[in-house]
XYZ file of C-alpha atoms in Angstrom:
358
model
C 135.836 92.340 175.554
C 138.464 94.601 177.107
C 137.106 93.721 180.552
C 137.468 90.018 179.754
C 141.048 90.517 178.558
C 141.868 92.567 181.628
C 140.548 89.733 183.767
C 142.339 86.913 181.958
C 145.744 88.438 181.244
C 148.625 87.201 183.399
C 149.199 89.618 186.273
C 152.902 89.938 185.514
C 152.114 91.155 181.972
C 149.865 94.052 182.987
C 152.634 96.635 183.613
C 154.767 95.561 180.653
C 155.173 97.416 177.374
C 156.072 95.751 174.045
C 159.753 95.830 173.101
C 160.465 98.949 171.075
C 162.228 97.363 168.124
C 163.742 99.612 165.489
C 161.055 98.639 162.989
C 158.266 99.217 165.493
C 159.562 102.684 166.415
C 159.987 103.937 162.847
C 158.748 102.798 159.459
C 159.469 104.248 156.071
C 162.584 106.343 155.654
C 165.221 106.208 152.974
C 168.190 104.900 154.962
C 167.767 102.309 157.701
C 170.747 102.612 160.014
C 168.799 101.946 163.212
C 168.615 98.158 163.635
C 172.231 96.963 163.268
C 171.306 95.162 160.067
C 173.739 94.582 157.234
C 173.354 96.880 154.228
C 174.051 93.928 151.919
C 171.244 91.900 150.337
C 172.537 88.622 148.924
C 170.670 86.394 146.484
C 169.295 82.981 147.466
C 166.939 80.476 145.886
C 164.489 78.001 147.400
C 162.952 74.701 146.302
C 159.213 74.694 147.019
C 158.626 71.008 146.291
C 158.438 70.093 149.990
C 156.480 73.082 151.283
C 153.406 70.876 151.757
C 155.282 68.935 154.450
C 156.185 69.925 158.008
C 159.872 70.835 158.247
C 162.503 69.154 160.370
C 162.701 70.392 163.960
C 166.466 70.699 163.572
C 167.409 70.667 159.861
C 170.560 68.586 159.438
C 172.067 70.787 156.725
C 171.848 73.834 158.989
C 172.979 72.046 162.146
C 175.976 70.476 160.405
C 176.851 73.664 158.541
C 176.809 75.881 161.599
C 178.516 73.314 163.812
C 181.378 73.262 161.312
C 181.445 77.065 161.122
C 181.459 77.503 164.917
C 183.820 74.567 165.557
C 181.407 72.700 167.819
C 179.768 69.300 167.484
C 176.212 68.942 166.220
C 175.195 67.783 169.709
C 176.330 71.165 171.068
C 173.962 73.245 168.966
C 170.275 74.034 168.583
C 168.794 76.142 165.763
C 166.242 78.760 166.853
C 164.088 81.530 165.417
C 166.770 84.131 165.877
C 168.906 84.451 168.986
C 165.809 85.974 170.612
C 164.153 82.562 170.760
C 167.340 81.185 172.276
C 167.052 83.752 175.076
C 163.441 82.817 175.724
C 164.125 79.070 175.587
C 166.890 79.385 178.165
C 164.619 81.314 180.504
C 161.668 78.940 180.064
C 163.881 75.875 180.472
C 166.068 76.879 183.408
C 163.926 79.312 185.446
C 160.764 78.637 187.459
C 158.106 81.380 187.115
C 157.536 83.448 190.206
C 160.616 82.018 191.886
C 163.860 82.341 189.924
C 165.899 85.252 188.550
C 168.248 86.190 185.765
C 171.094 88.718 185.968
C 171.816 91.385 183.365
C 174.428 94.142 183.085
C 172.921 97.343 181.669
C 173.246 99.170 179.427
C 172.695 96.085 177.275
C 170.261 94.340 174.946
C 166.687 94.830 176.115
C 165.237 91.422 175.289
C 166.941 89.639 178.201
C 164.789 91.531 180.694
C 161.636 91.516 178.572
C 161.790 87.762 177.970
C 162.254 87.201 181.692
C 159.448 89.544 182.701
C 156.949 87.981 180.298
C 157.750 84.608 181.898
C 157.340 86.013 185.433
C 161.059 85.637 186.114
C 162.849 88.206 188.265
C 165.567 90.437 186.797
C 168.573 91.407 188.903
C 170.852 94.113 187.517
C 174.529 94.798 188.040
C 175.311 97.823 185.845
C 178.490 98.023 183.826
C 181.218 100.229 185.263
C 181.687 103.742 183.940
C 184.188 102.409 181.383
C 181.613 99.743 180.349
C 183.623 96.866 181.809
C 181.836 94.207 183.840
C 181.436 94.811 187.550
C 182.747 91.350 188.339
C 182.631 91.838 192.108
C 179.031 92.994 191.929
C 178.048 90.078 189.708
C 179.701 87.522 191.943
C 178.093 89.083 195.014
C 174.628 88.500 193.543
C 172.962 85.257 194.581
C 169.803 83.385 193.588
C 170.219 83.738 189.835
C 169.880 80.905 187.313
C 171.102 82.715 184.201
C 173.719 85.450 183.772
C 173.462 87.288 180.434
C 176.617 88.950 179.070
C 176.515 90.578 175.630
C 179.968 90.443 174.010
C 180.452 92.577 171.972
C 177.860 94.551 173.874
C 174.882 96.283 172.323
C 174.640 99.303 172.399
C 178.130 100.218 173.673
C 180.123 98.260 171.079
C 182.541 97.168 173.800
C 184.085 93.722 174.216
C 184.220 91.969 177.593
C 187.580 91.043 179.104
C 188.110 87.295 178.857
C 189.456 87.150 182.391
C 186.226 88.712 183.649
C 183.993 86.184 181.886
C 186.216 83.359 183.128
C 185.841 84.605 186.706
C 182.050 84.752 186.321
C 181.935 81.265 184.774
C 183.966 79.795 187.592
C 182.018 81.611 190.308
C 178.671 80.280 189.006
C 179.992 76.848 188.011
C 177.626 75.098 190.424
C 174.693 77.510 190.442
C 173.971 79.256 187.120
C 174.443 79.206 183.375
C 176.496 82.073 181.953
C 175.096 83.128 178.581
C 177.518 84.985 176.306
C 175.546 86.682 173.532
C 177.761 86.796 170.442
C 175.332 88.340 167.963
C 178.149 90.587 166.710
C 181.092 88.217 167.060
C 182.012 88.223 163.363
C 183.213 91.799 163.891
C 185.519 90.673 166.713
C 186.001 87.002 165.861
C 189.155 86.417 167.911
C 187.193 86.887 171.139
C 184.615 84.139 170.675
C 183.763 81.828 173.577
C 182.453 79.048 171.338
C 185.907 77.473 171.484
C 185.588 77.155 175.287
C 182.322 75.213 175.427
C 184.074 71.901 176.172
C 185.797 73.518 179.158
C 182.743 74.992 180.895
C 179.544 72.955 181.438
C 177.714 76.163 182.435
C 178.734 78.184 179.359
C 176.119 79.029 176.723
C 176.844 81.033 173.560
C 174.162 82.763 171.480
C 174.688 83.382 167.765
C 172.635 84.749 164.859
C 172.520 85.092 161.080
C 170.934 88.546 161.424
C 174.052 90.706 161.563
C 177.211 89.829 159.642
C 175.407 87.150 157.606
C 172.995 89.841 156.331
C 169.934 87.663 157.018
C 167.947 89.594 159.629
C 164.758 88.872 157.682
C 165.345 85.134 157.975
C 165.041 84.967 161.799
C 167.594 82.233 162.306
C 169.861 81.910 165.328
C 171.805 79.323 167.287
C 172.401 78.369 170.889
C 175.719 76.619 171.577
C 176.450 74.692 174.767
C 177.395 71.281 176.067
C 174.998 68.486 175.123
C 173.014 68.348 178.412
C 172.001 72.008 177.988
C 170.970 71.427 174.373
C 168.959 68.328 175.288
C 167.087 70.320 177.912
C 166.265 73.068 175.396
C 164.938 70.476 172.940
C 162.278 69.591 175.507
C 160.889 73.125 175.296
C 161.333 74.245 171.684
C 158.315 74.090 169.363
C 157.900 70.969 167.172
C 158.636 72.765 163.880
C 160.534 75.939 164.740
C 162.530 76.392 161.532
C 160.478 76.889 158.342
C 161.713 74.987 155.302
C 162.586 78.146 153.273
C 164.606 79.424 156.252
C 166.483 76.132 156.503
C 167.310 76.125 152.802
C 168.626 79.684 152.816
C 170.551 79.214 156.061
C 172.264 76.136 154.637
C 173.267 78.118 151.553
C 174.591 80.939 153.749
C 176.888 78.424 155.461
C 178.467 77.126 152.241
C 182.166 77.766 151.659
C 181.492 80.366 148.946
C 178.983 82.207 151.107
C 181.331 82.207 154.106
C 184.050 83.713 151.922
C 181.598 86.421 150.873
C 180.740 86.957 154.543
C 184.363 87.677 155.380
C 184.637 90.132 152.487
C 181.514 91.991 153.585
C 182.631 92.112 157.225
C 185.966 93.533 156.096
C 184.202 96.188 154.017
C 181.909 97.109 156.920
C 184.877 97.390 159.280
C 186.571 99.783 156.841
C 183.410 101.866 156.545
C 183.046 101.823 160.339
C 186.544 103.201 160.825
C 185.921 105.961 158.278
C 182.560 106.902 159.814
C 183.985 106.881 163.350
C 186.737 109.266 162.260
C 184.229 111.555 160.535
C 181.932 111.647 163.570
C 184.801 112.244 165.991
C 185.874 115.243 163.919
C 182.501 116.966 164.404
C 182.523 119.632 167.083
C 180.247 118.569 169.931
C 180.164 114.851 169.082
C 181.953 112.389 171.360
C 182.322 108.715 170.532
C 181.108 106.473 173.361
C 182.201 102.908 174.121
C 184.008 101.044 171.357
C 183.440 99.832 167.801
C 183.720 96.043 168.117
C 180.341 95.488 166.421
C 178.655 96.893 163.295
C 177.550 100.187 164.827
C 178.889 103.355 166.447
C 177.560 105.001 169.602
C 178.083 108.724 170.089
C 176.995 111.458 172.480
C 175.720 114.852 171.350
C 174.169 117.477 173.606
C 171.292 118.091 171.198
C 170.755 114.395 170.440
C 166.960 114.640 170.524
C 166.845 117.508 168.042
C 169.397 115.847 165.778
C 167.436 112.598 165.873
C 164.217 114.386 164.903
C 165.959 116.166 162.044
C 167.476 112.949 160.685
C 164.127 111.156 160.809
C 162.502 114.058 158.962
C 165.082 113.562 156.230
C 164.496 109.802 155.985
C 167.667 108.873 157.861
C 166.799 106.438 160.647
C 169.256 105.838 163.500
C 168.584 104.738 167.100
C 168.204 106.924 170.173
C 169.767 105.150 173.171
C 169.324 108.020 175.627
C 166.910 106.050 177.827
C 169.573 103.447 178.568
C 171.510 103.584 181.817
C 174.442 106.051 181.650
C 173.782 106.820 177.976
C 172.108 110.218 178.156
C 172.131 112.070 174.811
C 173.546 109.020 173.037
C 172.651 107.965 169.500
C 173.602 104.691 167.801
C 174.157 104.369 164.072
C 174.470 101.078 162.222
C 177.159 100.929 159.555
C 175.647 101.263 156.110
C 177.060 101.545 152.620
C 179.603 104.227 151.803
C 176.812 106.288 150.237
C 174.542 105.933 153.285
C 177.315 106.835 155.701
C 178.194 109.881 153.628
C 174.550 110.969 153.519
C 174.427 110.683 157.301
C 177.435 112.970 157.668
C 176.002 115.430 155.165
C 172.771 115.583 157.157
C 174.591 116.015 160.472
C 176.589 118.892 159.002
C 173.392 120.416 157.566
C 171.750 120.200 160.994
C 174.720 121.913 162.630
C 174.608 124.710 160.078
C 170.880 125.227 160.604
C 171.303 125.076 164.367
C 174.103 127.634 164.309
C 172.017 129.955 162.161
């Protein structure tokens, strides 16, 4: 059978490895601070009376609720299975396999490249500058790209992208490429959203998700925002029933006025915890904060990152090693947890340092 599979598999898939998600890398553990999830688990209920029926392709309650939340029209939005499906839909819709390319700016989210490679789409890279700002000149000097992916705030550096830089990129590619601004973490830096600019740029696309600030990573629900022609093109490619009925019901509840008020309270609490954890980490001898803290995580560099990571995992504390990323040697990323989880992390780091010194 393996010979048959080796014969049939698409040639472009042979050298690829599955994406190393946080859950795939590590299971178990006591504290999960490795996937940029929210530590909050909010209660929801579902009505099962219609589970015997196929769901709506684009559930009205979710479309209308998120359009209102994001200040766009319902024609400027498509609901997807997480922002990850939005990435894949854009690539499948606007790139021809074996011919076209996307552009990414590492270090950044890994699924842009993986989604492109699985679709036999080329990946051109223009690394971020040493201060993690966009290399605008390098981006604009790159031709033959259909999609430009910019993560803002960026994962894993936690840095925002200068608005003037994104504007320059949008204008440069106005006639040749879509510029995709991934706002998975925008609730932690809400004033810098590009959703409010969709009417001004026909080639602007914004990705959103309920996985981070909304505390619904398990739901797999995301959104792609753009002008209507982009959305209509994506609707040609998306599966007939992409959003399960339980997902639609919970997403609609999460977009109610009461739930959005709770969202703001939880974001505020996470931002306070983030500031406290950043200060505690910065005070540790040998630890240097890297990038910025515009999302729900902190990136830091430590010379013995590998040993520290192994020790934390052995103690049930899961964080994320980002050392393989471009210009992030010896860097670890920690998602913001509860006060108790953050304190346990610091206690374990201090215990490691004591053991190491001994």
